[in-house]
XYZ file of C-alpha atoms in Angstrom:
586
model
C -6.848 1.152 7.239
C -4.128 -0.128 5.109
C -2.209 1.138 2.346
C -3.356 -0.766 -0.496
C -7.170 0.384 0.495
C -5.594 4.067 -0.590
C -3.735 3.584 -4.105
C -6.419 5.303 -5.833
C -5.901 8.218 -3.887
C -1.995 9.509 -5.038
C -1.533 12.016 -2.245
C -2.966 10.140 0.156
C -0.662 6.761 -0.519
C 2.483 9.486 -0.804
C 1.843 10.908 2.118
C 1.479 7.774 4.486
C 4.506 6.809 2.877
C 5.975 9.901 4.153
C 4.535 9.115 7.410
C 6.485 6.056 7.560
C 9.609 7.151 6.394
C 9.329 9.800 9.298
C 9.546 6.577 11.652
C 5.777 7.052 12.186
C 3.520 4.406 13.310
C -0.282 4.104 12.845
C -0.595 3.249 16.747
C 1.771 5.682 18.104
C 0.730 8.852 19.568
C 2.286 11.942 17.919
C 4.961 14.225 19.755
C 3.489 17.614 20.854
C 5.294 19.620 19.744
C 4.523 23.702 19.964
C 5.977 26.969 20.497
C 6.479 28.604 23.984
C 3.731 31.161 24.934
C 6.456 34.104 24.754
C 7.535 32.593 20.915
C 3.532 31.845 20.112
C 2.767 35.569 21.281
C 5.680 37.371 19.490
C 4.486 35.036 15.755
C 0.907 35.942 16.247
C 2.338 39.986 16.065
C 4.338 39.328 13.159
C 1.491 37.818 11.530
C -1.140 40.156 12.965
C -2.525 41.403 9.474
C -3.108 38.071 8.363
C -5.128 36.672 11.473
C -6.628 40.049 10.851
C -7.714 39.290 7.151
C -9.356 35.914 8.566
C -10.595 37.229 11.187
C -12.576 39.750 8.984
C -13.399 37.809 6.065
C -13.511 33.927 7.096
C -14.717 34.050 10.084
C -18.109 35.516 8.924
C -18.709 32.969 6.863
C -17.701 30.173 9.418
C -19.813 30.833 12.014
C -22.633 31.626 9.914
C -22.596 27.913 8.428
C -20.496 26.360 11.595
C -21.671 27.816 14.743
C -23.807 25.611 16.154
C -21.968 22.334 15.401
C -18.733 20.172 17.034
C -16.107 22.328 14.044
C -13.064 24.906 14.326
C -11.475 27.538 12.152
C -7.806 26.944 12.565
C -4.942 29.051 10.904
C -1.584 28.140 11.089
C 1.692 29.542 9.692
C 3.556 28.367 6.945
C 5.606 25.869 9.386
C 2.265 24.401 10.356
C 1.958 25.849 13.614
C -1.790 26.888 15.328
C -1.883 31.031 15.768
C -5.410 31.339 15.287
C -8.190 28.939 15.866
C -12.449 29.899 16.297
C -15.228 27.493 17.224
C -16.897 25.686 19.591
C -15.429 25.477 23.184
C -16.427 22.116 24.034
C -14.760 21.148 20.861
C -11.919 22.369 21.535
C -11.237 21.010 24.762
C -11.543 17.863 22.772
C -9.216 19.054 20.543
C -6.276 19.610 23.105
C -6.458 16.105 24.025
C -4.514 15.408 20.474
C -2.234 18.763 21.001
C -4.657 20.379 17.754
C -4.660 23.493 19.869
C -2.481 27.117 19.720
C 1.248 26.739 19.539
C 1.123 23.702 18.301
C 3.111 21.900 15.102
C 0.884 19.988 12.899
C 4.002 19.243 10.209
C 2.771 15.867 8.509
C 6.508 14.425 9.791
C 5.173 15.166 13.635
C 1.754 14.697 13.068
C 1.023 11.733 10.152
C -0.959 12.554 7.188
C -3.802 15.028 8.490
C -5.162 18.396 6.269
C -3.244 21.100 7.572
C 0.812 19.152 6.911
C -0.132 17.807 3.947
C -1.263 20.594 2.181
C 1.617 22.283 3.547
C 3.573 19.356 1.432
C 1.553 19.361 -1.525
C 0.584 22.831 -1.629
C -2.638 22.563 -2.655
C -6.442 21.553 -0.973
C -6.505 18.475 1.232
C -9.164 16.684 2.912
C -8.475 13.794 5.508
C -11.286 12.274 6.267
C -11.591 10.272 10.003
C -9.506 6.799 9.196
C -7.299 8.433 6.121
C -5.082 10.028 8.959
C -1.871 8.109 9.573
C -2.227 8.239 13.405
C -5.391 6.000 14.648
C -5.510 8.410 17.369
C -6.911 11.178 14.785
C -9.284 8.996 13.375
C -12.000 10.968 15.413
C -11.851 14.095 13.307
C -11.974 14.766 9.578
C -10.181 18.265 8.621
C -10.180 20.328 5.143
C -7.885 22.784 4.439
C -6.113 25.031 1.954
C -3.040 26.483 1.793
C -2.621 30.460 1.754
C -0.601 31.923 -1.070
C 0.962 35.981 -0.922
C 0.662 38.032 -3.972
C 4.668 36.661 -4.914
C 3.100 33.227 -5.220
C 5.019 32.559 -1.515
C 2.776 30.199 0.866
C 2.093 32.192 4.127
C -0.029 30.093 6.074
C -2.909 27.477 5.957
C -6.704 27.788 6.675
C -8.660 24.245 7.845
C -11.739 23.682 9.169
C -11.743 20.263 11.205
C -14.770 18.641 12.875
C -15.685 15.409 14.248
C -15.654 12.906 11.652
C -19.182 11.812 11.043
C -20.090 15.173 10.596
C -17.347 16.228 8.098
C -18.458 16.434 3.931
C -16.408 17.454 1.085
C -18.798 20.311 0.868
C -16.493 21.537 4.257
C -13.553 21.717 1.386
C -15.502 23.832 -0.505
C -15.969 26.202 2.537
C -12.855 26.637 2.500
C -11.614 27.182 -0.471
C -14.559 29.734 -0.572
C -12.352 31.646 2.481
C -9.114 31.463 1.339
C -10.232 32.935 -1.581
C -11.798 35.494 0.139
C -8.551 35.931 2.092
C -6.056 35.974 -0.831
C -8.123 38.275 -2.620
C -8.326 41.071 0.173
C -4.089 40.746 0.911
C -3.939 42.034 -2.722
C -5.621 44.961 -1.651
C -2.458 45.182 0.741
C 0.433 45.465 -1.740
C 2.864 47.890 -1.405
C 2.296 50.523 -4.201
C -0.989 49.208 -5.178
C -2.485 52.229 -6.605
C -5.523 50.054 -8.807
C -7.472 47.408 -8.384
C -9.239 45.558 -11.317
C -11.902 43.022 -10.677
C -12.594 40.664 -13.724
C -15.443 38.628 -14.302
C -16.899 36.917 -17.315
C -20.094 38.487 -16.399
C -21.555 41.352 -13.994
C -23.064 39.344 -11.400
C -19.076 37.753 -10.543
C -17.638 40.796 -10.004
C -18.214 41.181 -6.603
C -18.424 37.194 -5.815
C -15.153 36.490 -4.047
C -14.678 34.495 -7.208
C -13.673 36.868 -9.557
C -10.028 37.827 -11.036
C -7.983 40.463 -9.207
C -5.313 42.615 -10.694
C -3.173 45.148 -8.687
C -1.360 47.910 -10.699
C 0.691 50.615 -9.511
C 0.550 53.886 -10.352
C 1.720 54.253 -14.197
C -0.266 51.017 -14.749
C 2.686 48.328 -14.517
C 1.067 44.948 -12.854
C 2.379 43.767 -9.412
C 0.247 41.097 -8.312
C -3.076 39.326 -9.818
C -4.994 36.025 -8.000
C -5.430 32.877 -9.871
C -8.495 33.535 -11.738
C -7.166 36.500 -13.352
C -4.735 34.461 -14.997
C -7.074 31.784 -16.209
C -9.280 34.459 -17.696
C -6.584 36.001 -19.491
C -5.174 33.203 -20.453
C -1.768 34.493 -20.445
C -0.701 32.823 -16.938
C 1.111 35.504 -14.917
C 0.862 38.391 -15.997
C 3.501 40.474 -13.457
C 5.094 43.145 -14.865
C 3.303 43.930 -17.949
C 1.193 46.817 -18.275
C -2.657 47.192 -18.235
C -3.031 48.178 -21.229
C -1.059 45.029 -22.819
C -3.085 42.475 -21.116
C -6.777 44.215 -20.521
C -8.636 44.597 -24.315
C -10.432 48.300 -24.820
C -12.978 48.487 -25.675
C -14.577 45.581 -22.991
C -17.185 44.744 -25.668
C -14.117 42.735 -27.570
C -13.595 40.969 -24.401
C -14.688 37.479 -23.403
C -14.952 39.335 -19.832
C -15.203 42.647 -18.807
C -13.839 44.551 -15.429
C -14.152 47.009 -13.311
C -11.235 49.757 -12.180
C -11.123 51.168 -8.575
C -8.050 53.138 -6.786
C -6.761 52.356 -3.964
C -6.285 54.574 -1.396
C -6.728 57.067 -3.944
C -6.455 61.166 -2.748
C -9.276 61.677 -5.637
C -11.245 58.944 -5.541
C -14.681 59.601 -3.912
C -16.905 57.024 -4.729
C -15.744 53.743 -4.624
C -17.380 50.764 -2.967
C -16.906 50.380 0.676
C -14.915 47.060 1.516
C -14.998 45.199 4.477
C -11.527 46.754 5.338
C -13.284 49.474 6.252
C -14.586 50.007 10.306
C -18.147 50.922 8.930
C -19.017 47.504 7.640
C -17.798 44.003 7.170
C -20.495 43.376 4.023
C -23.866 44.300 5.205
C -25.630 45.030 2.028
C -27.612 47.594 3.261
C -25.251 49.496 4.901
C -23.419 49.595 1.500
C -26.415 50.637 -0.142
C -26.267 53.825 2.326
C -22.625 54.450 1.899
C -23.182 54.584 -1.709
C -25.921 56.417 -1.598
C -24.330 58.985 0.551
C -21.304 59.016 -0.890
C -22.341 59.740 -4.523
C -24.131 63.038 -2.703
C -21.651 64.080 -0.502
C -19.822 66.518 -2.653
C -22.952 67.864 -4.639
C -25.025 70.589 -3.856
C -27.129 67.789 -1.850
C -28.610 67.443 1.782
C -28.069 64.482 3.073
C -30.487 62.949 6.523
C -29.302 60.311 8.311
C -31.926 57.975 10.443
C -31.192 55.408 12.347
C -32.124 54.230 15.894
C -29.800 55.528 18.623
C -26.291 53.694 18.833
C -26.494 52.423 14.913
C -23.444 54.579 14.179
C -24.405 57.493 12.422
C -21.311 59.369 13.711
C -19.270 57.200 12.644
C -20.664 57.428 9.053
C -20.532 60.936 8.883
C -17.029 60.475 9.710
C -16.361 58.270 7.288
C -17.797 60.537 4.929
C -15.855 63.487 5.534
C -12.977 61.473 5.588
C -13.472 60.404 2.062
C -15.207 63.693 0.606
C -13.176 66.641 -1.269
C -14.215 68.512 2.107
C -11.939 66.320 4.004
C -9.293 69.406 4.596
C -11.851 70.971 5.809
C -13.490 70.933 9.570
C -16.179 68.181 10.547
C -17.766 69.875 13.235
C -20.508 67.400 15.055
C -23.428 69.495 17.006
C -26.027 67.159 19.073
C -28.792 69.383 19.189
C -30.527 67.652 21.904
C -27.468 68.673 24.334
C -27.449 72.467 24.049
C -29.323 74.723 26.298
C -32.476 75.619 24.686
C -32.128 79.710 25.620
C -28.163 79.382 23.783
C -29.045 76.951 21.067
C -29.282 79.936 18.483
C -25.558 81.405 19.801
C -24.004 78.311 19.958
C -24.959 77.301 16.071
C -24.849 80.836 14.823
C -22.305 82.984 16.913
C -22.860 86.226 18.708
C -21.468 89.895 18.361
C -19.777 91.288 21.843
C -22.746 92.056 24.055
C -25.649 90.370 22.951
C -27.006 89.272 25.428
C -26.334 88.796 29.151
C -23.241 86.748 29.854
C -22.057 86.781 26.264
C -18.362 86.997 25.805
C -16.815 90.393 25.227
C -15.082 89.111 22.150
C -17.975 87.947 20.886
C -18.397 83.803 19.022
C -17.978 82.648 15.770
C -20.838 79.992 15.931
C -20.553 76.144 14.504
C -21.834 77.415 11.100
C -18.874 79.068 10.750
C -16.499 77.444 12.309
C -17.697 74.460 9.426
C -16.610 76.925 6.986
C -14.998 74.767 3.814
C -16.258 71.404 5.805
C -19.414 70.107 7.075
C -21.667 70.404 9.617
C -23.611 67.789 11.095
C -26.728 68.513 13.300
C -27.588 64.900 14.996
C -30.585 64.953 16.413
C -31.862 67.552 14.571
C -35.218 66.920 15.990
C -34.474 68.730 18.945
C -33.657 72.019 17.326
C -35.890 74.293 18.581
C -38.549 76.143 15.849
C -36.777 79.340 16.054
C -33.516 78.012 15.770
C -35.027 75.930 12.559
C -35.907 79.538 11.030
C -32.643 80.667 11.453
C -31.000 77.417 9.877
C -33.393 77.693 7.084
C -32.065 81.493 5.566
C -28.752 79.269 6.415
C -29.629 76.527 3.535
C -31.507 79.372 1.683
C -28.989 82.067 1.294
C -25.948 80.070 2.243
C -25.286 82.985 4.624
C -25.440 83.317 8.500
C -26.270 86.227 10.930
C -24.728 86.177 13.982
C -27.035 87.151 17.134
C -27.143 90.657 17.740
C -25.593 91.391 14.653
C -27.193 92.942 11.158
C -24.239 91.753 8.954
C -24.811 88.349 7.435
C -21.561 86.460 6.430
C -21.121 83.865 3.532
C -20.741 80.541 4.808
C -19.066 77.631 2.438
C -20.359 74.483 3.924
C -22.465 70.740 3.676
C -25.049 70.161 6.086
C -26.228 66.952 6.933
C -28.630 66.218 9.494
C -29.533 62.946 11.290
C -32.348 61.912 13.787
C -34.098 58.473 15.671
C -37.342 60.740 15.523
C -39.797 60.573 12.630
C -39.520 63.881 11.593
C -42.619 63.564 8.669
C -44.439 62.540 11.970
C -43.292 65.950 13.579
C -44.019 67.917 10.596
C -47.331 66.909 10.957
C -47.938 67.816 14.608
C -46.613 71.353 13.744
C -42.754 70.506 16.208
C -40.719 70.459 13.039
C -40.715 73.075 10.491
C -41.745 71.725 6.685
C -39.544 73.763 4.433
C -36.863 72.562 6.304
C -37.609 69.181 6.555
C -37.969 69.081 2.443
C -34.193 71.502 2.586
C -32.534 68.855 4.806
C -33.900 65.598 3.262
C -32.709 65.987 -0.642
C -31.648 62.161 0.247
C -32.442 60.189 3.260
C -30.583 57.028 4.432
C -31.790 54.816 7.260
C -28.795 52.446 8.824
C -29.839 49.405 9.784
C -30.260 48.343 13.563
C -27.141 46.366 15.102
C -30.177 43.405 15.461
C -30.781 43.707 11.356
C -27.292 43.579 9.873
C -25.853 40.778 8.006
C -22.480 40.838 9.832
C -23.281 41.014 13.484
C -20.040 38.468 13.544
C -17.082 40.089 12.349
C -18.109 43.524 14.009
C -18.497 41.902 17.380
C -14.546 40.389 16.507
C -13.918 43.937 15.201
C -14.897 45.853 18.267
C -13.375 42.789 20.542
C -9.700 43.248 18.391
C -10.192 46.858 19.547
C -9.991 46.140 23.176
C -8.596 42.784 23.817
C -5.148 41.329 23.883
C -3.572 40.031 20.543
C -5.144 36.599 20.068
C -7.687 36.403 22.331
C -10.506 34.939 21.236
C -14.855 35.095 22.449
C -16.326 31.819 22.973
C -18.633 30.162 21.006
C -21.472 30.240 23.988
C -20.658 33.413 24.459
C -20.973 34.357 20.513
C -24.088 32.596 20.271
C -25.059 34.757 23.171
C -24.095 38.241 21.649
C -25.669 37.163 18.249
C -28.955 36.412 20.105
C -29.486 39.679 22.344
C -31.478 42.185 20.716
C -29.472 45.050 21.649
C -31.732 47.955 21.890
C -28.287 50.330 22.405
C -26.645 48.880 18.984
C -23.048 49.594 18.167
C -22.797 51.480 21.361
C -24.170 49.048 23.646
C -22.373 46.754 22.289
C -19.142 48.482 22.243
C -19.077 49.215 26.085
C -19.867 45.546 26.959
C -17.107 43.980 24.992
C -14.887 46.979 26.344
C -15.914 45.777 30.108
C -15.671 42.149 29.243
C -12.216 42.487 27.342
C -10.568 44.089 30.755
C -11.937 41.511 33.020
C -10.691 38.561 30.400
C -6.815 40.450 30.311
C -4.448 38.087 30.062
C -6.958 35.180 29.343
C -6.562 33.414 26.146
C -10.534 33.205 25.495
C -13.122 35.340 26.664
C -16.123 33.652 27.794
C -19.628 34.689 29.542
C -17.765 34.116 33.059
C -16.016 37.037 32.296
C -18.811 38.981 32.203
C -20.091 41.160 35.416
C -23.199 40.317 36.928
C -25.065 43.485 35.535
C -23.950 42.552 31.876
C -24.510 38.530 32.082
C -27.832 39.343 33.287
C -28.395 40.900 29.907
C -27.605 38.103 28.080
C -28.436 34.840 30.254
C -31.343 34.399 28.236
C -29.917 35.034 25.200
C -29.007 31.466 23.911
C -30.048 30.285 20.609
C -31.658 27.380 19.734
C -28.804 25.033 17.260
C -30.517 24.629 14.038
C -29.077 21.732 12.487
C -31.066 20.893 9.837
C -30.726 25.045 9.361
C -27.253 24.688 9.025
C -26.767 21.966 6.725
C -29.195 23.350 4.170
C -27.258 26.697 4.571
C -23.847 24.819 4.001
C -24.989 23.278 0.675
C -26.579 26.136 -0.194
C -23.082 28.264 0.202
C -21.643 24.922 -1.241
C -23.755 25.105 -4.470
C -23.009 29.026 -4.708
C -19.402 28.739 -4.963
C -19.424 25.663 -7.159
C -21.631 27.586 -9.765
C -19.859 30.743 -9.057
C -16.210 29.187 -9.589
C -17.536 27.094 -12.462
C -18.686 30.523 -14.321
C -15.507 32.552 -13.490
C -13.934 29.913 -15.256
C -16.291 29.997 -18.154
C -17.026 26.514 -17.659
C -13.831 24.660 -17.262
C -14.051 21.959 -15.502
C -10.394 20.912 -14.459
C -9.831 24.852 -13.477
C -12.689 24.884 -11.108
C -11.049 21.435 -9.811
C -8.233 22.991 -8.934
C -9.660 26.570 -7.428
C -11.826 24.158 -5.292
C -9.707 21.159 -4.484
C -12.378 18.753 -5.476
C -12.064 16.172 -8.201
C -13.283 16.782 -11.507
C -15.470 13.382 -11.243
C -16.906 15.583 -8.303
C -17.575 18.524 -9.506
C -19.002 16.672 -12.536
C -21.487 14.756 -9.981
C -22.524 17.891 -8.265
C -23.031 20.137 -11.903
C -25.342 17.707 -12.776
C -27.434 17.449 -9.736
C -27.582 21.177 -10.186
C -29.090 20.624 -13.811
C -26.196 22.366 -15.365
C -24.324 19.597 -17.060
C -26.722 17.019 -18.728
């Protein structure tokens, strides 16, 4: 390709010139240049929370649309050099043979024109497509990427997505953009003193999009940080350092947008949505539709039953509850009812005076009920509890007292019961094993969390648990992902928890973990376990993510066409082409 085939392209024609003033030529092959493993490791810590942040919200979304084709997630830093990079092995070894691999400098001086050092020059979306690289030895791949800005406005890093180059659309841009966006929006949730957070949308169904305006405030309402969007809907640019109250209109119904307010990391706050930043969920819809559920109840006069299949987490949510309940001074204190001794189930839950009964302590036992005083007390498998026992927890619920065994004083108990179970308990009311009064006292709301198998992001909680137990950068294979994703898991979280566990400690050290890695016992779990590529699948999912974001984008901006440009890195003759294939522009 020649130059003059490029002048309509400005960036592109600047940057080969750039190329050539570097002493480039297009048959060269580039230096590899890259960091030593000791200088790669030691950046990849300093830059932990942001691998962290893709990791959690762009990786989803990549190997949902990506997984089954020749394409990898890379991140660099803001020098241009690989710390993170997701995707299909074979690929990758593909990849090395032009350096694009970890510790490596893609700098557009080193490298030529390619995505990830020009953007870094430009600062804004590229897309080098096969023969618009400098190098002829690139022309094999195309790449799209997009460069990642901190709440200051300071570039931090860049996030591409480069596959082989027949396979590579602008819709790939889009992707991205879609992911940094993601990205940038979740580090505001990371400012120091951030005590709000204000989503703004020109309309409900935006506030939660990924495309909507963010606004950080601290604690007397002054504004630290906002995202792009924000600024385009208020059309006051940056707005830093003002106050809420100057730049957000009260009432909302004088507004050409309206928001939403939620603290962050607020002592008080007790119902707000749960984010992917938290460890329950990475945004499964129904398990937020539990969590809110649950979490509305949780400091109510309420009973709250928890079902689930065994290993879905239900501990975990009940820890997350109490965690973020105005009992969370208080003692959780977890009973499995299924584990206690049938003939001590009673003294265990509800104490014991000195000399009870045969063997009973001479001081006498306070009982879980009471040691849950001011907290809450969580029976899991409640099915288990024996019928007298469910008498006894009845007058418990009743009379919000409890009588110790042996003893003819009742004491006032202060406390939240909630109950969960894998059993179908309406079944066991019916065959007379579980008592009906209590059933209706326990279940003022039920909840059922989804199976590991049904959730929506089976992806970034395998990564999750993996980041718990792996080394710092290490990353699963893409057989081996496909592999997880396809297993049906009848253990859930746990299951999967203690294979990744095993795996990580026979891959320490390795750079990738892979289905070698696995022990005989485990890989026999999953050797059958590989998915069928869908491509056709894929592609229709792409544009349809594609034709989200574009309408999504295109409404957060109420309908400007240059700003959505720009958010997307498209140009407007584009996004012109694709609104009215959509029917939206005439």
């Amino acid at each position: 390709m020649q130059l003059q085939q490029l002048s309509h392209i400005n960036w592109l024609v600047n940057s080969w010139q750039r190329s050539e003033q570097a002493g480039l030529t297009q048959q060269s092959r580039a230096q590899d240049i890259r960091l030593s493993d000791n200088k790669l490791k030691e950046r990849r810590q300093e830059l932990a929370g942001l691998i962290d942040t893709v990791s959690r919200f762009a990786l989803p979304l990549f190997y949902q649309l990506f997984a089954h084709s020749d394409s990898r997630l890379i991140l660099t830093d803001q020098h241009g050099v690989i710390i993170g990079s997701w995707g299909q092995a074979r690929f990758r070894e593909k990849l090395s043979q032009i350096a694009l691999s970890s510790g490596a400098c893609w700098q557009e001086p080193i490298k030529g024109t390619n995505a990830i050092g020009t953007a870094l020059i430009e600062q804004k979306p590229i897309s080098v497509i096969g023969e618009q690289h400098f190098i002829q030895h690139h022309h094999f791949i195309s790449c799209s990427a997009s460069p990642i800005f901190d709440y200051t406005g300071l570039l931090i890093g860049v996030l591409d997505i480069t596959s082989e180059q027949q396979k590579h659309t602008l819709s790939t841009q889009v992707v991205v953009q879609n992911m940094v966006q993601l990205v940038e929006n979740q580090l505001l949730n990371q400012i120091p003193h951030g005590h709000v957070r204000i989503d703004l949308a020109c309309e409900p169904s935006l506030l939660s999009s990924g495309w909507q305006g963010v606004i950080i405030a601290d604690e007397s309402g002054q504004i630290l940080a906002h995202n792009q969007v924000a600024g385009q809907l208020l059309a006051q640019g940056r707005v830093i350092g003002q106050s809420v109250e100057q730049v957000l209109p009260r009432p909302q119904t004088h507004a050409s947008f309206i928001y939403t307010t939620t603290p962050l990391h607020s002592k008080q706050h007790r119902t707000r949505a749960l984010t992917p930043a938290s460890d329950l969920h990475f945004g499964d819809a129904e398990m937020e539709r539990c969590w809110q559920q649950a979490n509305r109840v949780i400091d109510k006069d309420i009973r709250l039953l928890i079902l689930g299949q065994t290993g879905v987490g239900k501990n975990e949510f009940v820890k997350a509850l109490h965690k973020n309940s105005q009992r969370k001074n208080g003692p959780l204190v977890a009973v499995n009812c299924g584990a206690l001794a049938k003939e001590l189930v009673e003294a265990e839950l509800f104490g014991y005076v000195a000399g009870a009964f045969t063997g009973a302590s001479h001081k006498g036992y306070q009982g879980k009920v009471r040691l849950a005083d001011k907290g809450i007390l969580f029976l899991d498998e409640i099915a288990d509890l024996p019928l007298d026992a469910q008498s006894r927890l009845l007058h418990v619920l009743q009379d919000k007292t409890v009588l110790p065994v042996g003893s003819n004083h009742a004491t006032k108990v202060d406390i939240q019961i909630i109950a969960a179970t894998h059993k179908n308990l309406e079944q066991m009311v019916t065959q007379g094993m579980f008592r009906q009064d209590l059933y209706y006292r326990l279940s003022d709301l039920v909840v059922e969390l989804p199976s590991f198998q049904q959730r929506q992001d089976r992806q970034a909680l395998i990564h999750h648990i993996h980041r718990r137990y792996s080394d710092v950068g290490q990353q699963i294979c893409g057989d081996l992902m496909q592999r997880l994703l396809a297993y049906h898991w009848p253990g859930n979280l746990r299951e999967l928890d203690s294979l990744i566990k095993v795996a990580s400690l026979m891959a320490e050290g390795e750079g990738v973990l892979t289905f070698n890695h696995l022990p005989t016992h485990l890989a026999q779990k999953l050797s059958h376990a590989a998915p069928i590529a869908a491509e056709d699948d894929q592609q229709k999912d792409i544009k349809s993510t594609v034709e989200a974001s574009l309408l999504k984008t295109y409404q957060a901006t109420q309908g400007n066409i240059s700003q959505t440009s720009r958010l997307l890195g498209l140009s407007r003759n584009t996004i012109y082409r694709k609104l009215k294939a959509l029917g939206i522009l005439k």
